[in-house]
Structures are given as C-alpha cells and as structure tokens.
XYZ file of C-alpha atoms in Angstrom:
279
model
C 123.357 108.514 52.592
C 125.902 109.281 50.013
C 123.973 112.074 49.038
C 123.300 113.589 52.515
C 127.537 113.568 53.132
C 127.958 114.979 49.481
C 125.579 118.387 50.835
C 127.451 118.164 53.968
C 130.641 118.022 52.237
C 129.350 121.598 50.457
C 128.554 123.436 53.150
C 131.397 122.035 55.498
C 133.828 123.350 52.415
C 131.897 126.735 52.266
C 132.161 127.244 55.916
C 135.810 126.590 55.423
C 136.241 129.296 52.779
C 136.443 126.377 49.918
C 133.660 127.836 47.222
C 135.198 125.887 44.522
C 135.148 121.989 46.359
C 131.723 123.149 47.510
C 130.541 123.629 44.059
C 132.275 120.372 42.792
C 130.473 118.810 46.087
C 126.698 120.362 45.550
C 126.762 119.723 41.522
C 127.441 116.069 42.406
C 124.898 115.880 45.182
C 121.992 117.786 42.661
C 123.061 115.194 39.739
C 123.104 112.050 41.458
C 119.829 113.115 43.846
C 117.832 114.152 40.745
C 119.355 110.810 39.077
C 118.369 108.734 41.777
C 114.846 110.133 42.250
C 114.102 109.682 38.402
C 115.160 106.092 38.629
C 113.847 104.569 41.844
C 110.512 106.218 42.389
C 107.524 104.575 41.798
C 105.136 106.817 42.861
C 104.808 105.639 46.409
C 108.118 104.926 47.610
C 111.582 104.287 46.626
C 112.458 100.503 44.784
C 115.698 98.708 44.002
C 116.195 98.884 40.268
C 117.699 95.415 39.110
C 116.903 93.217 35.772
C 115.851 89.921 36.924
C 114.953 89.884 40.924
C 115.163 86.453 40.991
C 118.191 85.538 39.120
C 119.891 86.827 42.376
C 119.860 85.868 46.411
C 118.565 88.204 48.909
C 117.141 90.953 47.251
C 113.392 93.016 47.631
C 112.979 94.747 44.011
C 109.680 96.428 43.759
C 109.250 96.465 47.607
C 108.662 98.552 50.264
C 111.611 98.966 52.678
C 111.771 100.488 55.860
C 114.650 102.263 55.817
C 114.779 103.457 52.211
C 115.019 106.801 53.812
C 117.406 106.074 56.373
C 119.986 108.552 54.738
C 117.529 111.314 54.403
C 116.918 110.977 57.940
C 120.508 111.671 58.971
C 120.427 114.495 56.860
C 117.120 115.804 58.988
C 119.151 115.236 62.429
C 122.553 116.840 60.759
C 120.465 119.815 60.111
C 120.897 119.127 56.022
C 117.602 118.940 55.234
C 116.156 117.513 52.270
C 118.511 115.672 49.382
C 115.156 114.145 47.556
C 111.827 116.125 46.713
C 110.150 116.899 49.746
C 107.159 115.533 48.501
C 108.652 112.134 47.973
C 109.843 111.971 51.119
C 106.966 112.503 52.720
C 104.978 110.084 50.611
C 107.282 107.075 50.653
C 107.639 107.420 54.697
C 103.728 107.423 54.438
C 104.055 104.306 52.362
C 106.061 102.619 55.014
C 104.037 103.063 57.878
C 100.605 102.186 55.497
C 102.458 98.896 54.323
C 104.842 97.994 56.909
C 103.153 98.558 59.903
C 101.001 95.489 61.302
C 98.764 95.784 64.032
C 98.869 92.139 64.636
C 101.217 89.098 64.142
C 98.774 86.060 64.503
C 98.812 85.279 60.942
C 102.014 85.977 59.805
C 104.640 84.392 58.749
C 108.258 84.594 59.287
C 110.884 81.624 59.046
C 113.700 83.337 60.468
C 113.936 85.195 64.194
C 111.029 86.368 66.175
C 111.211 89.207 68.016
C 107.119 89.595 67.682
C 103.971 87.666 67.683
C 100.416 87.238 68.318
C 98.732 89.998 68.823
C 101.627 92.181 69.370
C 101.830 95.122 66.800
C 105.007 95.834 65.218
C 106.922 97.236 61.405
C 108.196 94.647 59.424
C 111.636 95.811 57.129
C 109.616 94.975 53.770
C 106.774 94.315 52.396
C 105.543 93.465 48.830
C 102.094 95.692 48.820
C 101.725 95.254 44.763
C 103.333 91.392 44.373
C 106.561 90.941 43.196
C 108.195 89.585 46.199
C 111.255 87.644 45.301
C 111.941 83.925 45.192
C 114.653 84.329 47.870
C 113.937 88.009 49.440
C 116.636 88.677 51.439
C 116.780 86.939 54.766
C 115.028 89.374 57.440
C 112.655 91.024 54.907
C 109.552 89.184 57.604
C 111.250 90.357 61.067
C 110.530 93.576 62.951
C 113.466 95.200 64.383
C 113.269 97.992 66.910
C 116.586 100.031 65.660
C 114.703 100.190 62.168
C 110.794 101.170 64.128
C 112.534 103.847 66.066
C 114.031 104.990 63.024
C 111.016 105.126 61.135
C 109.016 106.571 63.986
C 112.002 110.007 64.258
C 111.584 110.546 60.493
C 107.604 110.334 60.419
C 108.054 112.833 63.170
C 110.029 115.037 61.147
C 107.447 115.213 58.062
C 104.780 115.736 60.921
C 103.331 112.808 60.961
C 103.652 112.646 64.844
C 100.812 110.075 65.866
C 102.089 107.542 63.177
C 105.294 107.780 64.813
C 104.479 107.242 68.037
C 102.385 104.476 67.273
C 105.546 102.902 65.972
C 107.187 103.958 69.438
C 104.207 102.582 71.386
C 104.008 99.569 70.051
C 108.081 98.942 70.792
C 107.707 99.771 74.201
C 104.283 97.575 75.014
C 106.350 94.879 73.485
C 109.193 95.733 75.737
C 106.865 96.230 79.099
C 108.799 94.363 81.607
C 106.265 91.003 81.385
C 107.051 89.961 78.037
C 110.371 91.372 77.320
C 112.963 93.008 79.023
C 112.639 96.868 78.762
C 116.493 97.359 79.435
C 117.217 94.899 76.656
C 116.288 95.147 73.157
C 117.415 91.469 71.928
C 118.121 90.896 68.130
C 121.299 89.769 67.074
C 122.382 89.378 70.821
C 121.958 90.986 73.866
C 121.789 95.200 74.393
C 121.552 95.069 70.346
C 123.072 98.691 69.160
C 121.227 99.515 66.607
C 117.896 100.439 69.465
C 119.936 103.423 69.617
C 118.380 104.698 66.591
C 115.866 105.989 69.884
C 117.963 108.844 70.456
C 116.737 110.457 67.019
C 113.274 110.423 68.509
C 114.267 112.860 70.798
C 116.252 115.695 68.372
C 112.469 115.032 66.709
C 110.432 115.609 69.281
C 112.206 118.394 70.700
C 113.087 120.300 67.016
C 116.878 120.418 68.111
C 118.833 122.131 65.553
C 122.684 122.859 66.429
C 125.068 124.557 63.982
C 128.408 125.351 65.459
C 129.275 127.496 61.938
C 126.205 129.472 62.335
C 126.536 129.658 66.016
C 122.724 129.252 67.057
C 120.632 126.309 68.686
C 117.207 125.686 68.059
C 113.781 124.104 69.235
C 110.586 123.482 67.674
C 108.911 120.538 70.145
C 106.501 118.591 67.815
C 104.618 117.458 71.422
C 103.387 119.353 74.185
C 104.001 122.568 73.400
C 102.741 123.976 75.269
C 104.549 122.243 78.652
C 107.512 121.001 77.286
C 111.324 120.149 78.542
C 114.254 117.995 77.616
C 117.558 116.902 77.906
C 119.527 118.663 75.056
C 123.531 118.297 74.050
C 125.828 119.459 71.331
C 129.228 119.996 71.079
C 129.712 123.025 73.687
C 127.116 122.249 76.478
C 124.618 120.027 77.822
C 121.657 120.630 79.891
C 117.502 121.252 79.742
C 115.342 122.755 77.855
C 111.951 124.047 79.039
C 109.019 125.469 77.428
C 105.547 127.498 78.998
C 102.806 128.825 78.029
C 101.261 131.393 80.178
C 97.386 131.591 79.835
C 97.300 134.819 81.378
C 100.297 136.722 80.091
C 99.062 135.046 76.704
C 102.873 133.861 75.874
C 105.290 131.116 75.845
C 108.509 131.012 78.048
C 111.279 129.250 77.117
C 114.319 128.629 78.939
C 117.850 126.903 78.937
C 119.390 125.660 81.468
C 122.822 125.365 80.971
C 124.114 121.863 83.351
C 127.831 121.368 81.581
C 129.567 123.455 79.142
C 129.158 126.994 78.158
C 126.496 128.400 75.915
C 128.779 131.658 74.914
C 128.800 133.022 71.435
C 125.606 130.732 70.941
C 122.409 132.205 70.004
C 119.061 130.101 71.655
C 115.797 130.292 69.452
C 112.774 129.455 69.030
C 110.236 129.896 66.131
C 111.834 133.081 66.028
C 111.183 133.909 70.346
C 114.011 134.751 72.344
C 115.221 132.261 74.944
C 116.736 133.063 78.648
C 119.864 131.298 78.941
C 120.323 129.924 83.032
C-alpha cells in the first residue's frame, strides 16, 4: 500500500507541474518495490520475513495470506497499475485461491468465530501449504471473511482469472442465500460489517472502469458478457449506465453512456480503442 500511494504521489506531483517531488516520489517507490520483492518472495507468493516466528504472538511467517496483495489491488482500481512484477502478482493471487480456497468446511478446524461450515465453501485469510505454521498464528488466520473473498475475487478478476473469482463471489453469496444467512447482512465483527464493501471493487473489475480526471478520459473493458453488457458507473463528474452490444449483423459492438447525474463534458468515453455515444 505504501508503495501504490508513493506512484500516486508521482504522478499526482507531475500532473501538478512538480517533476522534481515526482522524481523523489517514483525513485522511492522503484527502490523500496524492487526491495520488497527481493525480500518477501518465495516463489509462489509473498511471506513475512521475521527471525524466530515463534518467539512472537500472532504472526503467519512463511504463509499464505489473503490479502498480501491488498495494496496492489488499490493500485489496479486507482488506475496505478502494477508496483510489483506483474508476474508475481499474478502468481501469488494464483497461490491464494489454490491454497486458501476450500470447497468444504466439514473437517476443519477453527477455534475462534464461524462465519462458515459444513459443506459450505469459502477462503480462509492463511494457510500454511509448506508447514511452518506458527505456535500462536495470529488469531483469525482459520476464519473466512467476506470483505477479504470479495477482495480476492476483484483482483483475480483483474489478472484475468475471472472464473476463480467468481467462484470466490459464488460461494459468498450461496452462503448468504436468505435460508442460512441474511443476504442484507454480512455479520463478522457485528452487524452490516464494513469491510463487505470491498464488493464494490468487483464491479470497477468486471466492468474495466478506468477514470482519470488529469487525463480527462473514462474507460471500459467488461471482463463478462461482452458481448451484452451494462452497469452502473460513477466518478467524480457524473454518474449513470453503461451499455455494451454486439450486433451479429452489422458485425460490431455498440457502446453507449448514459449520462443520469453530472456532466460528461471535456471527458473522452472509450473503449478498447471504439468510440462511445454519450446520451
């Protein structure tokens, strides 16, 4: 995360006519991301780095955690892109779902809140796939929280892994069906628990959204349905819906935005390159 604001910093300073802060920014975001890379990959997925895992409480060492790339998701939604190797991104979020996602809870075990069981499918927040788990991991390492599955689910959609996302989605929602829990009512650390609104970046996902207010442009690349596609998009001019059609006998896609608050002026509406009509 500290990374992602550092590149953000950078190109919020060169937007601002600020070349020199942006350089002092983007040399410390290159350093520290190439740093941090070096030191905490293990060829799978990121680890925590520490010298005896068991001298201290509440730790995971050489495990898997679900949102290791929490920060380099941000960066995806902020329109950032990447601030570690592409290839390690897409690798360790790989590594999560292979590790961390169970497709049934009958057998195990978790001494602290459950918010899944039985056959119910779910992604725990760590997992230990080579040993090494901890004496004392830290507390929730064995729960399944929804905020952290929807956030896992947005970035696998972002590195294309769309299915294994929304397997991760599907799973949250059958859990959440109305007969076994509420579907209004994502319970964790009491009721109408924030952090489910990690959903929301399943949607800037699914849809491609890209805004930049600097650049002036808005953009969408649906990873679903694309050819029949339409959504509910907002940024910091407008709001409205966006709608995408693919004509079998014209042989082309047409994409439309309907503009429902706001104004759209000034703001170019792409894409994968194709105009889009502006309503």
């Amino acid at each position: 995360m500290f990374y992602g604001a550092l590149k953000a910093g950078s190109e919020m300073a060169e937007a601002l006519g600020e070349p020199k802060i942006a350089g002092k920014y983007k040399n410390a975001y290159l350093t520290g991301s190439e740093r941090m890379d070096k030191m905490l990959w293990n060829g799978e997925y990121y680890i925590q780095v520490i010298d005896d895992v068991n001298k201290y409480k509440y730790q995971y060492g050489g495990g898997c955690l679900s949102d290791q790339l929490l920060g380099q998701l941000n960066s995806h939604i902020a329109g950032l892109g990447y601030v570690l190797p592409e290839e390690h991104v897409k690798k360790a979020i790989q590594s999560v779902f292979r590790y961390n996602f169970l497709p049934d809870f009958s057998s195990h075990e978790n001494a602290q809140r459950t918010y899944v069981l039985n056959d119910e499918k779910g992604l725990v927040l760590c997992s230990w796939p080579h040993g090494g788990r901890p004496r004392l991991p830290f507390v929730y390492s064995d729960e399944v929280w929804t905020g952290i599955e929807y956030q896992v689910a947005a970035h696998l959609i972002y590195e294309g892994f769309t299915d294994e996302g929304l397997s991760i989605v599907k799973a949250v929602r059958d859990r959440h069906d109305g007969f076994r829990r509420n579907p209004w009512d994502e319970v964790e650390c009491g009721h109408h628990y924030a952090r489910a609104m990690s959903s929301w970046g399943l949607l800037i996902a699914l849809s491609g959204f890209k805004y930049d207010l600097a650049e002036g442009f808005i953009e969408f690349n649906p990873a679903i349905n694309k050819e029949d596609f339409s959504c509910f998009f907002s940024c910091g001019k407008a709001w409205g819906v966006f709608s995408r059609k693919f004509d079998a006998g014209a042989g082309k896609y047409t994409n439309k935005v309907e503009v429902l608050g706001g104004s759209l002026d000034g703001i170019t509406v792409r894409v994968n390159g194709e105009p889009v009509e502006i309503i």
